[in-house]
Amino acid sequence: GKTSTSLSIVSGLQKRFDKVGFIKPVGQQHVEVKSCSGETIRVDKDVVLVREHFKLDHLDYNYMSPVIIPRGYTKKFIDGEVTYEQQIADIETAFRHVSDTSDVVVAEGTGHCGVGSIVNVNNAKVASALGADMVLIANGGLGSAFDELELNRVLCQHHNVRIAGVVVNKVIPDKLEQTKHYMSKALKQAWGVPLLGCVPDRPYLGCPALADLEKLFRTELVCGHVHRFRHYTIDDLNLVTTSLSRFLENLREKNPRTLYVAHVTRDDLILGFMAEYQRTRRENEPPFEAALIICGRKGKYQLSTEVKDMLSCLDGAPVMVVELSTHQAMQKIHAFTPKLNIDDTNRVGKAVEHYEPYIDFDELLRRTRSENSSFNVPGDISFKDLRTR
């Protein structure tokens, strides 16, 4: 929920400031983009998402993602080929450029506060170097969420970073008010820090699109490319081991947007899926929204040439071939958490729309604008006292 929260904060700040800046000081997953000078550079994928979605044209990609940690980077740091001084200088230079062209800047971290420690630029250390206040984010709950937050608070305390507040997301809707009440109380009593947001879970935001599964399995849809951004819930993932007649019954009676998984040797199911799609089109029935993942271990099973040819002529029903067993494919899908990306505009828009109303922007701005560490709130724990706890 970190990226969803960042998106909602940028969206809310755009309603309050003319120019909102964004930077991801330390990134991992990168993509290639063109800088303002026309140079091809690598930036963190979240930087592209935020800049393009919010049309932050006043920002140059050159200064939005100063440190990228690709494969092999850690070894280079340990071997002395990359230094802390180089990294922090790049981060500070980039931040200065973004700040100079913006009224307010959002800096998104990578993972928890300790991520980046192996190359000496963890999130807490970077926040300290930039003089930025920290907003901590945790998944819903009370005990487990607070315990997770405490580990991050200690690192912020170590690096003298003020915590502006906490956002708890993916809260069970029925427990939203309870979580909001007790988490607010616990944070104030223990840290003197407010709960800036308590966001109820919205399962759709965690549902993978077929495009996400293409990346997960490093493959492409054989057909039905127009539906790459159709989302499927994990609850409607269905491994087909039944007869063809039973499978056809399921296609007609179950949730129409079901993701089916079948073995590559089941030509009858594959052909039945194709035929049912054609039937619904011919008889003008409601849109056919099911998708089929065909599985078979690489080197042992493969889709027959004849079936491949038939699938290539099928325009509409999404079918994907995965070189794993059905069990392995199901496991990977269940363990997978899809990430927001610039191509899935619908989910990005829904994430902002869902999160933004639950963020207390007035309190966030009051906290970050305050000059002293106690934030002038009577009864709050001073930052100096907090550090000695």
CSV table of C-alpha atoms in Angstrom, one decimal, residues 44-352:
chain,number,residue,atom,x,y,z
A,44,ASP,CA,12.5,3.5,-10.7
A,45,LYS,CA,9.1,2.3,-12.2
A,46,ASP,CA,7.2,4.2,-9.5
A,47,VAL,CA,8.8,7.5,-10.7
A,48,VAL,CA,7.3,6.9,-14.2
A,49,LEU,CA,3.9,6.0,-12.7
A,50,VAL,CA,3.7,9.2,-10.6
A,51,ARG,CA,5.2,11.6,-13.1
A,52,GLU,CA,3.0,10.5,-16.0
A,53,HIS,CA,-0.2,9.9,-14.1
A,54,PHE,CA,-0.1,13.4,-12.5
A,55,LYS,CA,1.5,15.1,-15.5
A,56,LEU,CA,4.5,16.5,-13.4
A,57,ASP,CA,6.0,18.0,-16.5
A,58,HIS,CA,8.0,20.5,-14.5
A,59,LEU,CA,10.2,17.6,-13.2
A,60,ASP,CA,13.2,16.2,-15.1
A,61,TYR,CA,13.6,12.4,-14.9
A,62,ASN,CA,17.3,13.0,-14.4
A,63,TYR,CA,16.6,14.1,-10.9
A,64,MET,CA,13.7,11.9,-9.8
A,65,SER,CA,15.5,8.6,-9.3
A,66,PRO,CA,19.1,9.3,-8.3
A,67,VAL,CA,20.1,5.9,-7.0
A,68,ILE,CA,19.0,2.6,-8.6
A,69,ILE,CA,20.1,-0.8,-7.1
A,70,PRO,CA,20.1,-3.3,-10.0
A,71,ARG,CA,21.6,-6.8,-9.9
A,72,GLY,CA,25.3,-6.7,-8.9
A,73,TYR,CA,25.1,-3.2,-7.4
A,74,THR,CA,25.5,-4.5,-3.8
A,75,LYS,CA,28.7,-6.3,-4.6
A,76,LYS,CA,30.1,-3.2,-6.3
A,77,PHE,CA,29.4,-1.2,-3.2
A,78,ILE,CA,31.1,-3.8,-0.9
A,79,ASP,CA,34.1,-3.9,-3.3
A,80,GLY,CA,34.4,-0.1,-3.1
A,81,GLU,CA,33.4,0.6,-6.7
A,82,VAL,CA,30.4,2.6,-5.4
A,83,THR,CA,30.7,4.8,-2.2
A,84,TYR,CA,28.3,6.2,0.3
A,85,GLU,CA,29.6,9.7,-0.5
A,86,GLN,CA,28.7,9.3,-4.2
A,87,GLN,CA,25.3,8.0,-3.5
A,88,ILE,CA,24.3,10.7,-0.9
A,89,ALA,CA,25.7,13.4,-3.1
A,90,ASP,CA,23.6,12.2,-6.0
A,91,ILE,CA,20.5,12.1,-3.8
A,92,GLU,CA,21.0,15.5,-2.3
A,93,THR,CA,21.7,17.1,-5.8
A,94,ALA,CA,18.5,15.4,-7.2
A,95,PHE,CA,16.4,16.5,-4.2
A,96,ARG,CA,17.7,20.1,-4.6
A,97,HIS,CA,16.7,20.2,-8.3
A,98,VAL,CA,13.2,18.8,-7.6
A,99,SER,CA,12.7,21.2,-4.6
A,100,ASP,CA,13.8,24.2,-6.7
A,101,THR,CA,11.0,23.6,-9.2
A,102,SER,CA,8.3,22.6,-6.7
A,103,ASP,CA,6.2,24.0,-3.8
A,104,VAL,CA,6.2,20.7,-1.9
A,105,VAL,CA,8.1,17.4,-2.4
A,106,VAL,CA,7.0,13.9,-1.7
A,107,ALA,CA,9.9,11.4,-1.4
A,108,GLU,CA,8.9,7.7,-1.6
A,109,GLY,CA,11.0,5.2,0.2
A,110,THR,CA,11.7,1.6,-0.8
A,111,GLY,CA,10.2,-1.0,1.6
A,112,HIS,CA,10.7,-0.6,5.3
A,113,CYS,CA,13.0,1.9,6.9
A,114,GLY,CA,16.0,-0.5,6.9
A,115,VAL,CA,15.9,-1.3,3.2
A,116,GLY,CA,19.1,0.0,1.6
A,117,SER,CA,21.3,-0.6,4.7
A,118,ILE,CA,23.6,-2.9,2.8
A,119,VAL,CA,24.7,0.0,0.6
A,120,ASN,CA,24.5,2.5,3.5
A,121,VAL,CA,21.5,4.4,2.2
A,122,ASN,CA,18.5,3.1,4.1
A,123,ASN,CA,15.3,5.0,4.1
A,124,ALA,CA,15.7,6.5,7.6
A,125,LYS,CA,19.3,7.7,6.7
A,126,VAL,CA,18.2,9.3,3.5
A,127,ALA,CA,15.3,11.1,5.2
A,128,SER,CA,17.8,12.4,7.8
A,129,ALA,CA,20.1,13.6,5.1
A,130,LEU,CA,17.3,15.4,3.3
A,131,GLY,CA,15.7,16.8,6.5
A,132,ALA,CA,12.4,15.1,5.5
A,133,ASP,CA,9.7,14.0,8.0
A,134,MET,CA,8.6,10.4,7.8
A,135,VAL,CA,5.1,9.0,7.2
A,136,LEU,CA,5.1,5.3,8.2
A,137,ILE,CA,2.7,2.9,6.6
A,138,ALA,CA,1.5,-0.5,7.9
A,139,ASN,CA,-1.1,-3.0,6.9
A,140,GLY,CA,-4.3,-3.3,9.0
A,141,GLY,CA,-4.5,-4.7,12.4
A,142,LEU,CA,-3.5,-3.5,15.9
A,143,GLY,CA,-0.8,-5.6,17.6
A,144,SER,CA,1.1,-6.9,14.5
A,145,ALA,CA,0.8,-3.5,12.8
A,146,PHE,CA,2.1,-1.6,15.9
A,147,ASP,CA,5.0,-4.1,16.3
A,148,GLU,CA,6.0,-3.6,12.7
A,149,LEU,CA,5.8,0.2,13.1
A,150,GLU,CA,7.9,0.1,16.3
A,151,LEU,CA,10.9,-1.5,14.4
A,152,ASN,CA,10.7,1.4,11.9
A,153,ARG,CA,10.3,4.0,14.6
A,154,VAL,CA,13.5,2.9,16.3
A,155,LEU,CA,15.5,3.4,13.1
A,156,CYS,CA,14.0,6.8,12.6
A,157,GLN,CA,14.8,7.7,16.2
A,158,HIS,CA,18.4,6.5,15.6
A,159,HIS,CA,18.8,8.8,12.6
A,160,ASN,CA,17.0,11.8,14.2
A,161,VAL,CA,14.1,11.6,11.8
A,162,ARG,CA,10.7,13.1,12.9
A,163,ILE,CA,7.7,11.0,12.3
A,164,ALA,CA,4.9,13.1,10.9
A,165,GLY,CA,2.3,10.3,11.4
A,166,VAL,CA,1.1,6.9,10.5
A,167,VAL,CA,-1.2,5.5,7.8
A,168,VAL,CA,-2.7,2.1,8.3
A,169,ASN,CA,-4.2,0.5,5.2
A,170,LYS,CA,-5.9,-2.7,4.1
A,171,VAL,CA,-8.1,-2.6,7.3
A,172,ILE,CA,-11.0,-5.0,7.4
A,173,PRO,CA,-14.0,-2.7,6.7
A,174,ASP,CA,-16.0,-4.1,9.6
A,175,LYS,CA,-13.2,-3.2,12.0
A,176,LEU,CA,-12.3,0.2,10.5
A,177,GLU,CA,-13.7,2.4,13.3
A,178,GLN,CA,-12.3,0.1,16.0
A,179,THR,CA,-8.8,0.1,14.4
A,180,LYS,CA,-8.9,3.8,13.9
A,181,HIS,CA,-9.8,4.5,17.6
A,182,TYR,CA,-7.3,2.1,19.2
A,183,MET,CA,-4.4,2.7,16.8
A,184,SER,CA,-4.8,6.5,17.3
A,185,LYS,CA,-4.9,6.1,21.0
A,186,ALA,CA,-1.8,3.7,21.0
A,187,LEU,CA,0.2,6.0,18.8
A,188,LYS,CA,-0.5,9.1,20.9
A,189,GLN,CA,0.2,7.3,24.2
A,190,ALA,CA,3.4,5.7,23.1
A,191,TRP,CA,4.9,8.1,20.6
A,192,GLY,CA,2.9,11.3,20.6
A,193,VAL,CA,2.3,10.8,16.9
A,194,PRO,CA,-1.1,11.0,15.1
A,195,LEU,CA,-2.8,8.4,12.9
A,196,LEU,CA,-3.0,10.3,9.6
A,197,GLY,CA,-5.1,7.7,7.8
A,198,CYS,CA,-7.0,4.5,8.3
A,199,VAL,CA,-7.8,3.0,4.9
A,200,PRO,CA,-10.3,0.1,4.5
A,201,ASP,CA,-9.3,-2.8,2.3
A,202,ARG,CA,-10.6,-2.9,-1.2
A,203,PRO,CA,-9.9,-6.3,-2.7
A,204,TYR,CA,-10.0,-5.1,-6.3
A,205,LEU,CA,-6.7,-3.2,-5.8
A,206,GLY,CA,-5.0,-6.5,-5.0
A,207,CYS,CA,-6.5,-8.4,-7.9
A,208,PRO,CA,-4.0,-9.2,-10.7
A,209,ALA,CA,-4.7,-8.2,-14.3
A,210,LEU,CA,-3.7,-10.6,-17.1
A,211,ALA,CA,-0.9,-8.1,-17.8
A,212,ASP,CA,0.5,-8.7,-14.3
A,213,LEU,CA,0.4,-12.5,-14.9
A,214,GLU,CA,2.3,-12.0,-18.2
A,215,LYS,CA,5.1,-10.4,-16.2
A,216,LEU,CA,4.9,-13.0,-13.4
A,217,PHE,CA,5.2,-15.9,-15.8
A,218,ARG,CA,7.4,-14.1,-18.3
A,219,THR,CA,5.0,-14.9,-21.1
A,220,GLU,CA,2.4,-13.3,-23.3
A,221,LEU,CA,-1.2,-14.0,-24.0
A,222,VAL,CA,-1.6,-16.2,-27.0
A,223,CYS,CA,-4.9,-14.5,-27.8
A,224,GLY,CA,-7.3,-12.0,-26.2
A,225,HIS,CA,-4.7,-9.2,-26.0
A,226,VAL,CA,-7.3,-6.6,-25.8
A,227,HIS,CA,-8.2,-7.9,-22.3
A,228,ARG,CA,-4.7,-7.6,-20.8
A,229,PHE,CA,-5.9,-5.2,-18.2
A,230,ARG,CA,-8.9,-7.3,-17.1
A,231,HIS,CA,-8.6,-8.2,-13.4
A,232,TYR,CA,-9.4,-11.5,-11.7
A,233,THR,CA,-9.9,-12.2,-8.0
A,234,ILE,CA,-7.9,-15.1,-6.5
A,235,ASP,CA,-11.1,-16.4,-5.0
A,236,ASP,CA,-12.2,-17.1,-8.6
A,237,LEU,CA,-9.1,-19.0,-9.5
A,238,ASN,CA,-10.3,-22.5,-10.6
A,239,LEU,CA,-8.1,-25.5,-11.4
A,240,VAL,CA,-10.0,-27.7,-14.0
A,241,THR,CA,-9.7,-31.4,-13.4
A,242,THR,CA,-13.3,-32.4,-14.4
A,243,SER,CA,-14.8,-33.7,-17.5
A,244,LEU,CA,-15.5,-31.4,-20.5
A,245,SER,CA,-19.2,-31.4,-19.9
A,246,ARG,CA,-18.7,-30.3,-16.3
A,247,PHE,CA,-16.3,-27.6,-17.4
A,248,LEU,CA,-18.8,-26.2,-19.9
A,249,GLU,CA,-21.4,-26.1,-17.1
A,250,ASN,CA,-19.0,-24.1,-14.9
A,251,LEU,CA,-18.3,-21.7,-17.8
A,252,ARG,CA,-22.1,-21.0,-18.0
A,253,GLU,CA,-23.0,-21.0,-14.3
A,254,LYS,CA,-20.0,-19.8,-12.3
A,255,ASN,CA,-18.9,-16.2,-12.0
A,256,PRO,CA,-18.3,-15.2,-15.6
A,257,ARG,CA,-15.0,-13.5,-14.7
A,258,THR,CA,-13.2,-16.7,-13.6
A,259,LEU,CA,-9.6,-17.5,-14.2
A,260,TYR,CA,-9.3,-21.2,-15.2
A,261,VAL,CA,-6.1,-23.3,-15.0
A,262,ALA,CA,-5.8,-26.5,-17.1
A,263,HIS,CA,-3.1,-28.9,-18.1
A,264,VAL,CA,-1.7,-28.7,-21.6
A,265,THR,CA,-2.6,-32.3,-22.2
A,266,ARG,CA,-6.3,-31.5,-21.8
A,267,ASP,CA,-7.0,-30.6,-25.4
A,268,ASP,CA,-10.7,-31.2,-24.8
A,269,LEU,CA,-10.9,-28.4,-22.2
A,270,ILE,CA,-8.9,-26.0,-24.4
A,271,LEU,CA,-11.1,-26.7,-27.4
A,272,GLY,CA,-14.2,-26.5,-25.2
A,273,PHE,CA,-13.2,-23.1,-23.9
A,274,MET,CA,-12.7,-21.8,-27.4
A,275,ALA,CA,-16.0,-23.3,-28.6
A,276,GLU,CA,-17.9,-21.8,-25.6
A,277,TYR,CA,-16.5,-18.4,-26.4
A,278,GLN,CA,-17.6,-18.7,-30.0
A,279,ARG,CA,-21.1,-19.8,-28.9
A,280,THR,CA,-21.7,-16.8,-26.6
A,281,ARG,CA,-20.7,-14.5,-29.4
A,282,ARG,CA,-22.9,-16.2,-31.9
A,283,GLU,CA,-26.0,-16.2,-29.6
A,284,ASN,CA,-25.4,-12.6,-28.4
A,285,GLU,CA,-25.1,-13.6,-24.7
A,286,PRO,CA,-23.5,-11.4,-22.1
A,287,PRO,CA,-19.8,-10.8,-22.6
A,288,PHE,CA,-17.5,-13.8,-22.2
A,289,GLU,CA,-15.1,-12.7,-19.4
A,290,ALA,CA,-13.4,-16.0,-18.4
A,291,ALA,CA,-9.7,-16.5,-19.1
A,292,LEU,CA,-7.7,-19.8,-19.4
A,293,ILE,CA,-4.1,-20.5,-18.3
A,294,ILE,CA,-2.6,-23.6,-19.9
A,295,CYS,CA,0.1,-25.2,-17.9
A,296,GLY,CA,2.8,-27.8,-18.7
A,297,ARG,CA,6.4,-28.2,-17.5
A,298,LYS,CA,9.0,-27.0,-19.9
A,299,GLY,CA,10.7,-29.8,-21.8
A,300,LYS,CA,8.1,-32.4,-20.8
A,301,TYR,CA,4.8,-31.1,-22.1
A,302,GLN,CA,3.9,-28.7,-24.9
A,303,LEU,CA,0.9,-27.4,-26.7
A,304,SER,CA,0.3,-29.2,-30.0
A,305,THR,CA,0.9,-27.3,-33.2
A,306,GLU,CA,-2.7,-27.8,-34.2
A,307,VAL,CA,-4.1,-26.3,-31.0
A,308,LYS,CA,-1.7,-23.4,-31.2
A,309,ASP,CA,-2.9,-22.6,-34.7
A,310,MET,CA,-6.5,-22.7,-33.6
A,311,LEU,CA,-5.8,-20.4,-30.6
A,312,SER,CA,-3.9,-17.9,-32.8
A,313,CYS,CA,-7.1,-17.5,-34.8
A,314,LEU,CA,-9.2,-16.9,-31.7
A,315,ASP,CA,-9.7,-13.2,-31.3
A,316,GLY,CA,-11.2,-12.2,-28.0
A,317,ALA,CA,-11.0,-14.9,-25.3
A,318,PRO,CA,-7.8,-14.5,-23.3
A,319,VAL,CA,-5.5,-17.6,-23.2
A,320,MET,CA,-2.0,-17.8,-21.7
A,321,VAL,CA,0.5,-20.7,-21.9
A,322,VAL,CA,2.8,-21.1,-18.9
A,323,GLU,CA,5.7,-23.5,-18.7
A,324,LEU,CA,5.1,-24.7,-15.2
A,325,SER,CA,3.0,-27.4,-13.6
A,326,THR,CA,-0.6,-26.5,-12.7
A,327,HIS,CA,0.4,-26.7,-9.0
A,328,GLN,CA,3.4,-24.4,-9.4
A,329,ALA,CA,1.3,-21.9,-11.4
A,330,MET,CA,-1.4,-21.8,-8.8
A,331,GLN,CA,1.1,-21.3,-6.0
A,332,LYS,CA,2.7,-18.4,-7.8
A,333,ILE,CA,-0.6,-16.7,-8.4
A,334,HIS,CA,-1.7,-17.1,-4.8
A,335,ALA,CA,1.6,-15.7,-3.5
A,336,PHE,CA,1.6,-12.8,-6.0
A,337,THR,CA,0.9,-9.2,-5.0
A,338,PRO,CA,0.4,-7.1,-8.2
A,339,LYS,CA,2.1,-3.7,-8.3
A,340,LEU,CA,0.5,-0.5,-9.6
A,341,ASN,CA,1.9,0.5,-13.0
A,342,ILE,CA,1.4,3.3,-15.5
A,343,ASP,CA,-0.2,1.0,-18.1
A,344,ASP,CA,-3.1,-0.1,-15.8
A,345,THR,CA,-4.7,3.3,-15.6
A,346,ASN,CA,-8.0,2.1,-14.3
A,347,ARG,CA,-6.5,0.5,-11.2
A,348,VAL,CA,-4.2,3.5,-10.6
A,349,GLY,CA,-7.2,5.8,-10.7
A,350,LYS,CA,-9.2,3.6,-8.4
A,351,ALA,CA,-6.4,3.4,-5.9
A,352,VAL,CA,-6.1,7.2,-5.7
